[in-house]
Amino acid sequence: MALLRILFASLCFPALFVSISGRAPPGAWDVFNYAPTSKTVYPTAIHSVSGSVQNAQGLVGNAGSATINGVGSWVALDYGKEVGGLISLNFNTITSTSAISLSFTESPSFIRPTASDDSSFPSENTTYDGVLRVPAPLKTGFWTQPASALRGGFRFLTIVSNANSPVTISNVSCAISFMPHVQDLRAYSGYFYAKDPVFHDEDFLTKVWYAGAYTVQTNTVAVNTGRKVPFASAGTWANNANLGVAGPIIVDGAKRDRAVWPGDMGIAVPAQFVSTNDLIPTRNALSTMFAAINPKTGALPESGPPLSQLGSDTYHAWTLIGTYNYYLYSGDVEWLQTVWTNYTRAVAFLEGKVDKTGLINITGLRDWARLGGGGYNAEGNALLYKVLTTATTLANALNLTSLSTSWSHNATALKTTFNDAFWLESAGQYRDNQTTSLCPQDANSFAILFNLTTSDERASRVSAGLMGNWGERGPEAPELPDTVSPFIAGFELQAHFESGNDERALDLLRRTWGYMLYTNLSVQSTLLEGFTVNGSIGYRSYRGYNYDSAYTSHAHGWSAGPTPALTTYVLGLMVVSPQGKTWAVAPHVGGGLPAAEGGFETPLGWFGAKWTLATGGGKTLMVQVTTPGGTEGEFVVPNGMGGTLTVDGVGKGVVQPGKKVPLLGGARVVKLVA
Ligand SMILES: *[C@@H]1O[C@H](CO)[C@@H](O)[C@H](O)[C@H]1NC(C)=O
Ligand SMILES: *[C@@H]1O[C@H](CO)[C@@H](O)[C@H](O)[C@H]1NC(C)=O
Ligand SMILES: *[C@@H]1O[C@H](CO)[C@@H](O)[C@H](O)[C@H]1NC(C)=O
Ligand SMILES: *[C@@H]1O[C@H](CO)[C@@H](O)[C@H](O)[C@H]1NC(C)=O
Ligand SMILES: *[C@@H]1O[C@H](CO)[C@@H](O)[C@H](O)[C@H]1NC(C)=O
Ligand SMILES: *[C@@H]1O[C@H](CO)[C@@H](O)[C@H](O)[C@H]1NC(C)=O
Ligand SMILES: *[C@@H]1O[C@H](CO)[C@@H](O)[C@H](O)[C@H]1NC(C)=O
Ligand SMILES: *[C@@H]1O[C@H](CO)[C@@H](O)[C@H](O)[C@H]1NC(C)=O
Ligand SMILES: *[C@@H]1O[C@H](CO)[C@@H](O)[C@H](O)[C@H]1NC(C)=O
Ligand SMILES: *[C@@H]1O[C@H](CO)[C@@H](O)[C@H](O)[C@H]1NC(C)=O
């Protein structure tokens, strides 16, 4: 297969399709891959020094040694991007009183000798975690931080002297702890590449695709490296808790919470699929949730152990939706069968909360941080709809046709009831519940994305309405004031593409992720959990995070929405049935980009595409797509691009936007002259 691909590539599309098995083709995009070349990394710069520090530069790139002298003197090292893992160093020269401490932080705002940023617990003093003390007497030679004191995510390390004598150190490395099962962290199975003609950085879209991919890598961890619960006492932290039934496992964030959260996976896993196709950590996370089902009620936990948070109907729904996503990408029907009994009980748990109105009454109120949310709530009902439509597909896959029909019937009924209950004609959006006029970002994004809208016109109105929440840095969620949630914005991003508003989607992408990726309050490599409307990193300050902006995670997989969105919508390449046995290429070319290329891999092989849009005079769209032989797909004629179509040089006549043109697997060339 790989050989054929290379052979064909060299005949037809030199740069694009050369690929060795398990690896995306090399190209101009590789310089934007944030993953380190080695699993042992060294500082790339000195951020700052204070007091008496000699030859701090010696610590950069392991060039030499540095000497820190006197209580409170320190050097802040910059690893250049988000990293995580155990620090090792060499004590070259010490005295009997020499002692140091280490403090870690993601954001440069919390570089300080007295405390790390927070991960154990949010505290208004921002200093709950404290420092890692390495007390006297030290020993000369090689030293490694205790495994329980692992910091899973940081960019800056401050080394402080705690003695009135000099200590000389060298070889300050970090042994990367994430992706423990993978040797070459840069060996991605997918790629994406496009130039942005509008943004201040023309490589923004490519960078943000790789930032999302790297963020998810930093969230893929060994099963025995979870945050300790009950939380470590003040002044300490510990990341040595068991996270589930098997590892490696996908968690919500690199620094914290370091636990399985199924809602977060609704974004992180599609990002993982198109970039690394590293789905075992996802299977382990889902297995962990099903193993912890309440045997009496069928309720799934909101999060994995050791947190094992209970009481969230929406996150319960996300485990079920995630089951579908995992099956779609992997085709792992054997695993599906192992969880099927618990899966059906968990669907029945939600269906049991549907009352005579036909709506689910949400009583497990915990959620992604939004306010409100109980009772007949639009977001909860939208998620139930997605559960039912995906359950329909899964039951079909297992040949359980009458169950499938029953779930499908209930989904159809819910769609009608949803529109009757929540549509607010005066707003052109869905309201949060029947006693409010607040139109939330989550349910409105879901309504488009999950196909709850009853017409294209209604979807367009919702998309336009969502824009009403926007400021300079993107949407303020009405259901969580003063907050930009890149998690929910990741669904909104898809909703704008889905409703055909490509330019609006790219505008949102540039505002929200264009802020996150470049702001010097963050790590400029992975994507933070959220921020306030004015751009501060005090995400959720008033909503559970105790006004502790040091607690915010700067590497949160739920913020990786652009990675799957760029592949699925801008490039337009997606799997339709498991492993891409059927697929579609539906480029969204209305955003003003001249070209895009990329692809991903499934167990069936390589799926790649490249398009260019020439706009002199008329518009000519050229799409090259290559998919495994034996698969079948379709080309979807883009919005505003009705015209004359040829496939592999054979005329197919005049086609209208939205028209689906069947394509066989293999290498195809589609040309559309509008
Ligand atoms: C970020 O940049 C601004 C403006 O250049 C500067 O004032 C501020 O100190 C920087 N903040 C950090 C945390 O580096
Ligand atoms: C910060 O506040 C926490 C309580 O939230 C307290 O336990 C801790 O001692 C405080 N840290 C410092 C350095 O005062
Ligand atoms: C420097 O650190 C590396 C990585 O932690 C280690 O393998 C090596 O042995 C250390 N060098 C010395 C001279 O101790
Ligand atoms: C299904 O749920 C039961 C509890 O009812 C649990 O013991 C079992 O391990 C679960 N099965 C799987 C495959 O998770
Ligand atoms: C209805 O939604 C509003 C806005 O989100 C919220 O404040 C209110 O609590 C909700 N009502 C119920 C019954 O949950
Ligand atoms: C939802 O269920 C709860 C718990 O059973 C109940 O107290 C509440 O009244 C119900 N809400 C509605 C709108 O029926
Ligand atoms: C479903 O039925 C088809 C056709 O009979 C069969 O090929 C397939 O293996 C069945 N799938 C399962 C999971 O039993
Ligand atoms: C469909 O909905 C009805 C009415 O709410 C319910 O009794 C039934 O259990 C649902 N079917 C399935 C398969 O969940
Ligand atoms: C959306 O739902 C309608 C029925 O309400 C259905 O006809 C249509 O095929 C669905 N679209 C997709 C893409 O599933
Ligand atoms: C930004 O907003 C936060 C809370 O929303 C506030 O505490 C902070 O003072 C604001 N910062 C600026 C620079 O206005």
mmCIF file of C-alpha atoms in Angstrom, residues 318-427:
data_model
loop_
_atom_site.group_PDB
_atom_site.id
_atom_site.type_symbol
_atom_site.label_atom_id
_atom_site.label_comp_id
_atom_site.label_asym_id
_atom_site.label_seq_id
_atom_site.Cartn_x
_atom_site.Cartn_y
_atom_site.Cartn_z
ATOM 1 C CA TRP A 318 -20.638 13.173 26.239
ATOM 2 C CA THR A 319 -19.359 9.705 27.186
ATOM 3 C CA LEU A 320 -22.041 8.257 24.910
ATOM 4 C CA ILE A 321 -21.266 10.677 22.061
ATOM 5 C CA GLY A 322 -17.567 9.947 22.577
ATOM 6 C CA THR A 323 -18.295 6.245 22.177
ATOM 7 C CA TYR A 324 -19.658 6.982 18.727
ATOM 8 C CA ASN A 325 -16.684 9.192 17.830
ATOM 9 C CA TYR A 326 -14.215 6.525 18.892
ATOM 10 C CA TYR A 327 -16.081 3.885 16.880
ATOM 11 C CA LEU A 328 -16.303 6.136 13.815
ATOM 12 C CA TYR A 329 -12.566 6.796 13.762
ATOM 13 C CA SER A 330 -11.337 3.357 14.800
ATOM 14 C CA GLY A 331 -14.009 0.920 13.605
ATOM 15 C CA ASP A 332 -13.314 -0.965 16.855
ATOM 16 C CA VAL A 333 -16.492 -3.043 16.939
ATOM 17 C CA GLU A 334 -15.022 -5.550 19.407
ATOM 18 C CA TRP A 335 -14.578 -2.852 22.005
ATOM 19 C CA LEU A 336 -18.049 -1.499 21.265
ATOM 20 C CA GLN A 337 -19.465 -4.912 22.074
ATOM 21 C CA THR A 338 -17.622 -5.039 25.408
ATOM 22 C CA VAL A 339 -19.225 -1.799 26.588
ATOM 23 C CA TRP A 340 -22.592 -2.299 24.874
ATOM 24 C CA THR A 341 -24.556 -3.468 27.932
ATOM 25 C CA ASN A 342 -23.416 -0.482 29.943
ATOM 26 C CA TYR A 343 -23.812 1.846 26.967
ATOM 27 C CA THR A 344 -27.481 0.913 26.538
ATOM 28 C CA ARG A 345 -28.102 1.271 30.263
ATOM 29 C CA ALA A 346 -26.561 4.712 30.127
ATOM 30 C CA VAL A 347 -28.766 5.735 27.181
ATOM 31 C CA ALA A 348 -31.773 4.426 29.131
ATOM 32 C CA PHE A 349 -30.671 6.537 32.116
ATOM 33 C CA LEU A 350 -31.111 9.689 30.028
ATOM 34 C CA GLU A 351 -34.285 8.471 28.343
ATOM 35 C CA GLY A 352 -35.690 7.804 31.820
ATOM 36 C CA LYS A 353 -35.468 11.542 32.528
ATOM 37 C CA VAL A 354 -37.634 12.376 29.520
ATOM 38 C CA ASP A 355 -41.105 13.095 30.851
ATOM 39 C CA LYS A 356 -44.532 13.498 29.243
ATOM 40 C CA THR A 357 -43.467 16.789 27.633
ATOM 41 C CA GLY A 358 -41.014 14.826 25.484
ATOM 42 C CA LEU A 359 -38.070 16.815 26.881
ATOM 43 C CA ILE A 360 -35.358 15.622 29.209
ATOM 44 C CA ASN A 361 -35.493 17.228 32.640
ATOM 45 C CA ILE A 362 -31.837 17.850 33.445
ATOM 46 C CA THR A 363 -31.269 17.082 37.122
ATOM 47 C CA GLY A 364 -27.544 16.250 37.138
ATOM 48 C CA LEU A 365 -26.544 19.893 37.012
ATOM 49 C CA ARG A 366 -22.782 19.841 36.794
ATOM 50 C CA ASP A 367 -21.455 20.970 33.409
ATOM 51 C CA TRP A 368 -18.648 22.804 31.609
ATOM 52 C CA ALA A 369 -18.941 25.786 34.042
ATOM 53 C CA ARG A 370 -21.991 27.460 32.530
ATOM 54 C CA LEU A 371 -24.626 28.955 34.838
ATOM 55 C CA GLY A 372 -28.240 27.754 34.818
ATOM 56 C CA GLY A 373 -28.737 24.508 32.957
ATOM 57 C CA GLY A 374 -31.351 22.597 34.945
ATOM 58 C CA GLY A 375 -34.862 21.426 34.096
ATOM 59 C CA TYR A 376 -36.030 21.509 30.484
ATOM 60 C CA ASN A 377 -32.776 22.984 29.266
ATOM 61 C CA ALA A 378 -31.883 23.469 25.610
ATOM 62 C CA GLU A 379 -28.239 22.383 25.868
ATOM 63 C CA GLY A 380 -29.125 19.184 27.717
ATOM 64 C CA ASN A 381 -31.829 18.357 25.190
ATOM 65 C CA ALA A 382 -29.498 19.059 22.273
ATOM 66 C CA LEU A 383 -26.971 16.643 23.741
ATOM 67 C CA LEU A 384 -29.674 14.001 24.209
ATOM 68 C CA TYR A 385 -30.573 14.436 20.551
ATOM 69 C CA LYS A 386 -26.967 13.821 19.556
ATOM 70 C CA VAL A 387 -26.876 10.784 21.850
ATOM 71 C CA LEU A 388 -29.973 9.354 20.173
ATOM 72 C CA THR A 389 -28.846 9.945 16.590
ATOM 73 C CA THR A 390 -25.428 8.429 17.255
ATOM 74 C CA ALA A 391 -26.971 5.556 19.247
ATOM 75 C CA THR A 392 -29.104 4.843 16.180
ATOM 76 C CA THR A 393 -25.969 4.436 14.072
ATOM 77 C CA LEU A 394 -24.212 2.273 16.662
ATOM 78 C CA ALA A 395 -27.205 -0.048 17.067
ATOM 79 C CA ASN A 396 -27.272 -0.442 13.295
ATOM 80 C CA ALA A 397 -23.597 -1.335 13.320
ATOM 81 C CA LEU A 398 -24.416 -4.165 15.716
ATOM 82 C CA ASN A 399 -27.407 -5.226 13.580
ATOM 83 C CA LEU A 400 -29.834 -4.326 16.368
ATOM 84 C CA THR A 401 -32.347 -2.908 13.943
ATOM 85 C CA SER A 402 -35.400 -2.609 16.147
ATOM 86 C CA LEU A 403 -33.442 -0.833 18.878
ATOM 87 C CA SER A 404 -31.985 1.426 16.217
ATOM 88 C CA THR A 405 -35.440 2.224 14.883
ATOM 89 C CA SER A 406 -36.720 2.989 18.352
ATOM 90 C CA TRP A 407 -33.864 5.405 19.122
ATOM 91 C CA SER A 408 -34.263 7.016 15.717
ATOM 92 C CA HIS A 409 -37.970 7.492 16.332
ATOM 93 C CA ASN A 410 -37.280 9.124 19.681
ATOM 94 C CA ALA A 411 -34.662 11.388 18.117
ATOM 95 C CA THR A 412 -37.091 12.566 15.465
ATOM 96 C CA ALA A 413 -39.736 13.306 18.081
ATOM 97 C CA LEU A 414 -37.229 15.192 20.220
ATOM 98 C CA LYS A 415 -36.202 17.401 17.311
ATOM 99 C CA THR A 416 -39.768 18.614 16.896
ATOM 100 C CA THR A 417 -40.272 19.096 20.620
ATOM 101 C CA PHE A 418 -36.949 20.923 20.906
ATOM 102 C CA ASN A 419 -37.915 23.422 18.231
ATOM 103 C CA ASP A 420 -41.364 23.944 19.739
ATOM 104 C CA ALA A 421 -39.973 24.457 23.237
ATOM 105 C CA PHE A 422 -36.877 26.561 22.675
ATOM 106 C CA TRP A 423 -37.094 28.503 19.405
ATOM 107 C CA LEU A 424 -37.401 32.224 20.119
ATOM 108 C CA GLU A 425 -38.562 33.805 16.902
ATOM 109 C CA SER A 426 -37.894 37.373 18.089
ATOM 110 C CA ALA A 427 -34.239 36.519 18.736
#
